[in-house]
Amino acid sequence: MTARVFLNGQWLPPAEARVSVMDRGFLFGDGVYEVIPVYSRRPFRLEQHLQRLQKSLDGIQLANPHGMAEWAGFVAQLAGEAEWEDQSIYIQVTRGPMALRNHAFPKEVRPTSVILAEPMTTPPASQREQGIAAVSAADIRWLRCDLKATSLLANCLLRQMAVAAGCVETVLFRDGFLTEGSASSIFVVKDGVLLAPIQNHLMLPGITYDVILELAASHGLRHEVRDVTEAETRSADELWMCSSTKEVLPIVSLDGRRVGAGGTPGPVFAAMYAWYQEFKSTVMRG
Ligand code: PDD
């Protein structure tokens, strides 16, 4: 972690950044968060991340303790002083402490806000070159997956299923349709067309998902945003997972079965990966 973390308006050494055991984030998971990738000390898609933070806060009826410019300033400060060039910056805002344990909101809310940086560990080249394995599971989460809430127990259990099976991600299906991964967005490629599930209350509006669709549009890759069935996912030519920290990775096996004909990363993935890296470097050059 960084030498300093930001907690409620103060920059503190991590050991001194303490939160009450009565914090609703701790007791109820009553909070929201963001994970912002930073490349060469430049935050990637900062505005979009901060807008999504605002939407998550609105969704849980919690006033934003900081303005957009203020958040951007904190992020810039951390990005500038952390010891790593590439970082992932974590923001969390909870509904703060309460006097007695009570599910209902306190009358006077004093939100807890935290920002810290960690080194960015992009996936090893082997995962990109050989692809990764995934399992699938029923999406057991709640019906507001569009909010980036800190109450992530279901996501943790679902991700652990993948890890226990020696895999990287768990692909989720709800009522016969693809939603997303336990901590990623999922894309399907079929007959050269990129298929993306519709962003609704059943999935997080991924920032990387948006980048990928923008790149598909600007490079003329055919794409459809629509409901994607479990059957389409299982018979995909290519399957990808993407997130701010994983960027985009090819899934080459699902529940032990090969994805596509070869069970190797596909040509559409190779093109998208190259476009993504090119886009990143253009943005980072300013
Ligand atoms: N998670 N869906 C879920 C459930 C996620 O947790 C994430 C990212 C995504 C991808 O969103 P984005 O492209 O904006 O990172 C989709 C982050 C990285 C995390 O929880 O650590």
Short mmCIF file of C-alpha atoms and ligand atoms in Angstrom, two decimals:
data_model
loop_
_atom_site.label_atom_id
_atom_site.label_comp_id
_atom_site.label_asym_id
_atom_site.label_seq_id
_atom_site.Cartn_x
_atom_site.Cartn_y
_atom_site.Cartn_z
CA MET A 1 0.00 0.00 0.00
CA THR A 2 1.02 3.64 -0.31
CA ALA A 3 2.86 5.59 2.40
CA ARG A 4 -0.28 7.67 2.95
CA VAL A 5 -3.95 6.97 2.63
CA PHE A 6 -6.74 9.49 2.53
CA LEU A 7 -9.37 9.08 5.25
CA ASN A 8 -12.13 11.63 5.85
CA GLY A 9 -10.17 14.63 4.67
CA GLN A 10 -6.84 13.65 6.17
CA TRP A 11 -3.74 12.06 4.70
CA LEU A 12 -2.47 9.45 7.14
CA PRO A 13 0.05 6.59 7.30
CA PRO A 14 -1.98 3.37 6.72
CA ALA A 15 -1.49 2.14 10.30
CA GLU A 16 -3.06 5.34 11.62
CA ALA A 17 -6.02 5.31 9.24
CA ARG A 18 -8.61 3.72 11.51
CA VAL A 19 -12.36 3.32 11.12
CA SER A 20 -14.88 2.68 13.91
CA VAL A 21 -16.23 -0.85 14.41
CA MET A 22 -19.65 0.87 14.34
CA ASP A 23 -19.06 1.98 10.76
CA ARG A 24 -21.96 0.86 8.59
CA GLY A 25 -19.49 -0.14 5.91
CA PHE A 26 -18.01 -2.66 8.35
CA LEU A 27 -21.27 -3.89 9.92
CA PHE A 28 -23.61 -3.83 6.91
CA GLY A 29 -21.47 -3.39 3.80
CA ASP A 30 -23.38 -0.10 3.52
CA GLY A 31 -21.11 1.67 1.08
CA VAL A 32 -19.94 1.99 -2.49
CA TYR A 33 -16.54 1.92 -4.16
CA GLU A 34 -14.52 2.44 -7.31
CA VAL A 35 -11.32 0.96 -8.70
CA ILE A 36 -9.48 3.32 -11.04
CA PRO A 37 -6.53 2.14 -13.10
CA VAL A 38 -3.56 4.49 -13.33
CA TYR A 39 -0.99 4.06 -16.09
CA SER A 40 2.28 6.01 -15.95
CA ARG A 41 0.68 8.03 -13.12
CA ARG A 42 -2.27 9.05 -15.30
CA PRO A 43 -5.73 7.91 -14.21
CA PHE A 44 -7.58 6.11 -16.99
CA ARG A 45 -11.21 7.15 -17.59
CA LEU A 46 -11.26 9.09 -14.33
CA GLU A 47 -14.34 11.12 -15.19
CA GLN A 48 -16.35 7.99 -15.99
CA HIS A 49 -15.28 6.32 -12.74
CA LEU A 50 -16.23 9.39 -10.72
CA GLN A 51 -19.57 9.61 -12.53
CA ARG A 52 -20.26 5.96 -11.73
CA LEU A 53 -19.31 6.65 -8.10
CA GLN A 54 -21.93 9.40 -8.08
CA LYS A 55 -24.54 7.04 -9.56
CA SER A 56 -23.75 4.40 -6.94
CA LEU A 57 -24.03 7.03 -4.17
CA ASP A 58 -27.35 8.25 -5.61
CA GLY A 59 -28.53 4.63 -5.75
CA ILE A 60 -27.94 4.16 -2.02
CA GLN A 61 -29.18 7.66 -1.12
CA LEU A 62 -25.87 8.84 0.25
CA ALA A 63 -24.69 12.39 -0.41
CA ASN A 64 -21.30 12.61 -2.06
CA PRO A 65 -18.89 13.90 0.61
CA HIS A 66 -16.66 15.45 -2.07
CA GLY A 67 -17.14 17.29 -5.32
CA MET A 68 -15.84 15.84 -8.59
CA ALA A 69 -12.89 18.25 -8.77
CA GLU A 70 -12.01 17.42 -5.18
CA TRP A 71 -12.03 13.67 -5.88
CA ALA A 72 -9.96 14.22 -9.01
CA GLY A 73 -7.46 16.20 -6.92
CA PHE A 74 -7.13 13.41 -4.33
CA VAL A 75 -6.64 10.83 -7.08
CA ALA A 76 -4.01 13.01 -8.79
CA GLN A 77 -2.18 13.48 -5.52
CA LEU A 78 -2.06 9.73 -4.82
CA ALA A 79 -1.17 8.88 -8.40
CA GLY A 80 1.69 11.37 -8.23
CA GLU A 81 3.17 10.26 -4.94
CA ALA A 82 2.69 6.47 -4.93
CA GLU A 83 5.89 4.52 -5.48
CA TRP A 84 4.57 2.72 -8.58
CA GLU A 85 4.04 4.16 -12.06
CA ASP A 86 1.04 1.89 -12.68
CA GLN A 87 -1.48 1.73 -9.86
CA SER A 88 -4.99 0.83 -9.04
CA ILE A 89 -6.63 3.50 -6.95
CA TYR A 90 -9.37 2.38 -4.62
CA ILE A 91 -12.10 4.74 -3.43
CA GLN A 92 -14.70 3.78 -0.86
CA VAL A 93 -17.50 5.79 0.69
CA THR A 94 -19.64 4.30 3.45
CA ARG A 95 -22.61 5.66 5.37
CA GLY A 96 -20.24 6.08 8.31
CA PRO A 97 -20.58 5.25 11.98
CA MET A 98 -23.80 4.80 13.98
CA ALA A 99 -24.31 5.02 17.75
CA LEU A 100 -26.24 1.76 18.05
CA ARG A 101 -26.54 -1.03 15.52
CA ASN A 102 -29.62 -0.20 13.48
CA HIS A 103 -30.39 -1.10 9.88
CA ALA A 104 -32.20 2.20 9.23
CA PHE A 105 -30.02 5.15 8.26
CA PRO A 106 -28.77 7.36 11.11
CA LYS A 107 -30.43 10.79 11.35
CA GLU A 108 -27.11 12.46 11.03
CA VAL A 109 -24.92 10.75 8.48
CA ARG A 110 -21.17 11.26 8.64
CA PRO A 111 -19.86 9.32 5.66
CA THR A 112 -16.49 7.62 5.77
CA SER A 113 -14.39 8.20 2.68
CA VAL A 114 -11.17 6.39 1.92
CA ILE A 115 -8.73 6.50 -0.97
CA LEU A 116 -5.67 4.36 -1.29
CA ALA A 117 -3.38 3.12 -4.04
CA GLU A 118 -2.03 -0.33 -4.72
CA PRO A 119 0.43 -1.42 -7.38
CA MET A 120 -1.37 -2.31 -10.60
CA THR A 121 -0.78 -5.92 -11.47
CA THR A 122 -1.96 -6.46 -15.01
CA PRO A 123 -2.41 -10.15 -15.86
CA PRO A 124 0.71 -12.10 -16.83
CA ALA A 125 1.39 -12.42 -20.57
CA SER A 126 0.77 -16.19 -20.30
CA GLN A 127 -2.92 -15.56 -19.47
CA ARG A 128 -3.27 -13.40 -22.53
CA GLU A 129 -1.36 -15.73 -24.82
CA GLN A 130 -2.80 -19.04 -23.64
CA GLY A 131 -6.11 -17.82 -22.28
CA ILE A 132 -7.72 -18.54 -18.95
CA ALA A 133 -10.15 -21.10 -17.62
CA ALA A 134 -13.51 -20.17 -16.10
CA VAL A 135 -16.36 -21.95 -14.39
CA SER A 136 -19.99 -20.92 -14.48
CA ALA A 137 -22.58 -20.50 -11.75
CA ALA A 138 -26.07 -19.21 -11.14
CA ASP A 139 -26.00 -15.48 -10.44
CA ILE A 140 -27.07 -15.50 -6.80
CA ARG A 141 -26.58 -11.76 -6.25
CA TRP A 142 -29.24 -9.17 -5.50
CA LEU A 143 -31.18 -7.19 -8.11
CA ARG A 144 -29.13 -3.96 -7.92
CA CYS A 145 -25.90 -5.20 -9.45
CA ASP A 146 -25.70 -1.87 -11.30
CA LEU A 147 -24.53 -0.28 -8.03
CA LYS A 148 -20.88 -0.73 -7.20
CA ALA A 149 -21.65 -1.61 -3.59
CA THR A 150 -19.09 -2.82 -1.07
CA SER A 151 -21.45 -5.61 0.05
CA LEU A 152 -19.64 -8.15 -2.12
CA LEU A 153 -20.22 -11.40 -0.24
CA ALA A 154 -21.95 -13.12 -3.16
CA ASN A 155 -19.21 -11.94 -5.55
CA CYS A 156 -16.53 -13.24 -3.17
CA LEU A 157 -18.22 -16.66 -2.87
CA LEU A 158 -18.62 -16.82 -6.64
CA ARG A 159 -15.00 -15.83 -7.34
CA GLN A 160 -13.81 -18.41 -4.81
CA MET A 161 -15.64 -21.12 -6.78
CA ALA A 162 -13.35 -20.31 -9.70
CA VAL A 163 -10.23 -20.30 -7.55
CA ALA A 164 -11.20 -23.60 -5.90
CA ALA A 165 -11.49 -25.13 -9.37
CA GLY A 166 -8.08 -23.74 -10.41
CA CYS A 167 -9.75 -21.16 -12.65
CA VAL A 168 -9.63 -17.37 -12.91
CA GLU A 169 -13.26 -16.27 -13.18
CA THR A 170 -16.84 -17.42 -12.65
CA VAL A 171 -19.23 -16.58 -15.47
CA LEU A 172 -22.72 -15.88 -14.18
CA PHE A 173 -26.09 -16.80 -15.65
CA ARG A 174 -29.46 -15.60 -14.42
CA ASP A 175 -32.64 -17.23 -15.74
CA GLY A 176 -30.86 -18.57 -18.81
CA PHE A 177 -29.06 -15.34 -19.68
CA LEU A 178 -25.48 -14.16 -19.31
CA THR A 179 -25.04 -11.35 -16.79
CA GLU A 180 -21.31 -10.86 -16.09
CA GLY A 181 -18.40 -12.35 -14.18
CA SER A 182 -17.92 -12.34 -10.39
CA ALA A 183 -15.69 -9.26 -10.82
CA SER A 184 -15.65 -8.59 -14.55
CA SER A 185 -17.80 -7.97 -17.62
CA ILE A 186 -18.14 -10.83 -20.10
CA PHE A 187 -18.30 -10.63 -23.90
CA VAL A 188 -19.19 -13.33 -26.42
CA VAL A 189 -17.96 -13.52 -30.03
CA LYS A 190 -20.10 -15.54 -32.44
CA ASP A 191 -19.62 -15.65 -36.22
CA GLY A 192 -17.44 -12.54 -36.06
CA VAL A 193 -20.01 -10.51 -34.10
CA LEU A 194 -19.25 -9.19 -30.62
CA LEU A 195 -22.20 -9.74 -28.27
CA ALA A 196 -22.55 -7.69 -25.09
CA PRO A 197 -25.29 -8.08 -22.48
CA ILE A 198 -27.45 -4.99 -21.99
CA GLN A 199 -26.41 -2.83 -19.06
CA ASN A 200 -29.33 -3.00 -16.67
CA HIS A 201 -29.88 -3.59 -12.95
CA LEU A 202 -28.44 -7.11 -13.28
CA MET A 203 -24.88 -6.05 -14.07
CA LEU A 204 -22.34 -3.38 -13.30
CA PRO A 205 -22.00 -0.74 -16.02
CA GLY A 206 -18.33 -1.57 -16.62
CA ILE A 207 -15.99 1.21 -17.66
CA THR A 208 -13.85 -1.31 -19.57
CA TYR A 209 -17.02 -2.69 -21.20
CA ASP A 210 -17.70 0.81 -22.56
CA VAL A 211 -14.13 1.15 -23.84
CA ILE A 212 -14.42 -2.20 -25.62
CA LEU A 213 -17.69 -1.26 -27.29
CA GLU A 214 -16.25 2.11 -28.33
CA LEU A 215 -13.23 0.36 -29.84
CA ALA A 216 -15.49 -2.13 -31.64
CA ALA A 217 -17.43 0.79 -33.13
CA SER A 218 -14.38 2.82 -34.12
CA HIS A 219 -12.64 -0.18 -35.75
CA GLY A 220 -15.75 -1.40 -37.55
CA LEU A 221 -16.15 -4.63 -35.58
CA ARG A 222 -19.77 -5.78 -35.78
CA HIS A 223 -21.32 -5.76 -32.34
CA GLU A 224 -24.72 -6.17 -30.75
CA VAL A 225 -25.82 -5.07 -27.31
CA ARG A 226 -28.66 -7.39 -26.39
CA ASP A 227 -29.70 -10.23 -24.12
CA VAL A 228 -27.18 -13.05 -24.54
CA THR A 229 -28.41 -16.53 -23.72
CA GLU A 230 -26.56 -19.15 -21.75
CA ALA A 231 -26.65 -21.39 -24.85
CA GLU A 232 -25.00 -18.65 -26.94
CA THR A 233 -22.34 -18.22 -24.28
CA ARG A 234 -21.63 -21.94 -24.17
CA SER A 235 -21.40 -22.18 -27.96
CA ALA A 236 -19.35 -18.99 -28.34
CA ASP A 237 -16.44 -18.86 -30.78
CA GLU A 238 -14.69 -16.62 -28.26
CA LEU A 239 -15.39 -15.57 -24.71
CA TRP A 240 -13.67 -12.61 -23.00
CA MET A 241 -13.61 -11.17 -19.51
CA CYS A 242 -12.68 -7.56 -18.89
CA SER A 243 -12.24 -5.17 -16.01
CA SER A 244 -10.18 -2.17 -14.99
CA THR A 245 -7.48 -4.37 -13.47
CA LYS A 246 -7.57 -7.33 -15.90
CA GLU A 247 -8.09 -5.21 -19.04
CA VAL A 248 -9.30 -7.87 -21.49
CA LEU A 249 -8.55 -11.59 -21.27
CA PRO A 250 -9.60 -14.55 -23.41
CA ILE A 251 -11.52 -17.34 -21.66
CA VAL A 252 -10.56 -20.58 -23.44
CA SER A 253 -12.36 -23.08 -21.26
CA LEU A 254 -15.70 -22.93 -19.48
CA ASP A 255 -16.61 -25.65 -16.99
CA GLY A 256 -13.81 -27.78 -18.40
CA ARG A 257 -15.08 -27.54 -21.99
CA ARG A 258 -13.17 -25.81 -24.77
CA VAL A 259 -14.44 -22.42 -25.91
CA GLY A 260 -14.62 -22.26 -29.72
CA ALA A 261 -13.02 -24.81 -31.99
CA GLY A 262 -9.47 -24.60 -30.77
CA GLY A 263 -9.75 -23.68 -27.12
CA THR A 264 -7.15 -20.98 -27.79
CA PRO A 265 -7.43 -17.17 -27.80
CA GLY A 266 -9.27 -16.12 -30.95
CA PRO A 267 -8.47 -13.62 -33.69
CA VAL A 268 -11.12 -11.12 -32.58
CA PHE A 269 -9.57 -11.11 -29.12
CA ALA A 270 -6.12 -10.51 -30.61
CA ALA A 271 -7.46 -7.52 -32.55
CA MET A 272 -9.30 -6.09 -29.54
CA TYR A 273 -6.29 -6.52 -27.27
CA ALA A 274 -4.12 -4.60 -29.73
CA TRP A 275 -6.76 -1.84 -30.09
CA TYR A 276 -7.03 -1.60 -26.32
CA GLN A 277 -3.27 -1.20 -25.84
CA GLU A 278 -3.08 1.32 -28.65
CA PHE A 279 -5.96 3.30 -27.16
CA LYS A 280 -4.38 3.23 -23.72
CA SER A 281 -1.08 4.56 -25.00
CA THR A 282 -2.79 7.31 -27.04
CA VAL A 283 -4.75 8.42 -23.98
CA MET A 284 -1.70 8.21 -21.75
CA ARG A 285 0.37 10.33 -24.11
CA GLY A 286 -2.36 12.93 -23.66
N1 PDD B 1 -14.47 -4.94 -10.43
N2 PDD B 1 -18.60 -6.43 -12.98
C1 PDD B 1 -18.25 -6.59 -11.69
C2 PDD B 1 -19.16 -7.35 -10.79
C3 PDD B 1 -17.05 -6.02 -11.23
O1 PDD B 1 -16.71 -6.16 -9.93
C4 PDD B 1 -16.20 -5.33 -12.13
C5 PDD B 1 -14.91 -4.70 -11.72
C6 PDD B 1 -16.61 -5.20 -13.47
C7 PDD B 1 -15.80 -4.44 -14.49
O2 PDD B 1 -15.95 -3.07 -14.30
P1 PDD B 1 -14.81 -2.03 -14.72
O3 PDD B 1 -14.51 -2.31 -16.14
O4 PDD B 1 -15.44 -0.72 -14.52
O5 PDD B 1 -13.62 -2.30 -13.85
C8 PDD B 1 -17.82 -5.75 -13.86
C9 PDD B 1 -13.38 -4.23 -9.87
C10 PDD B 1 -12.15 -4.17 -10.71
C11 PDD B 1 -13.13 -4.74 -8.46
O6 PDD B 1 -14.13 -4.98 -7.80
O7 PDD B 1 -11.97 -4.87 -8.04
#
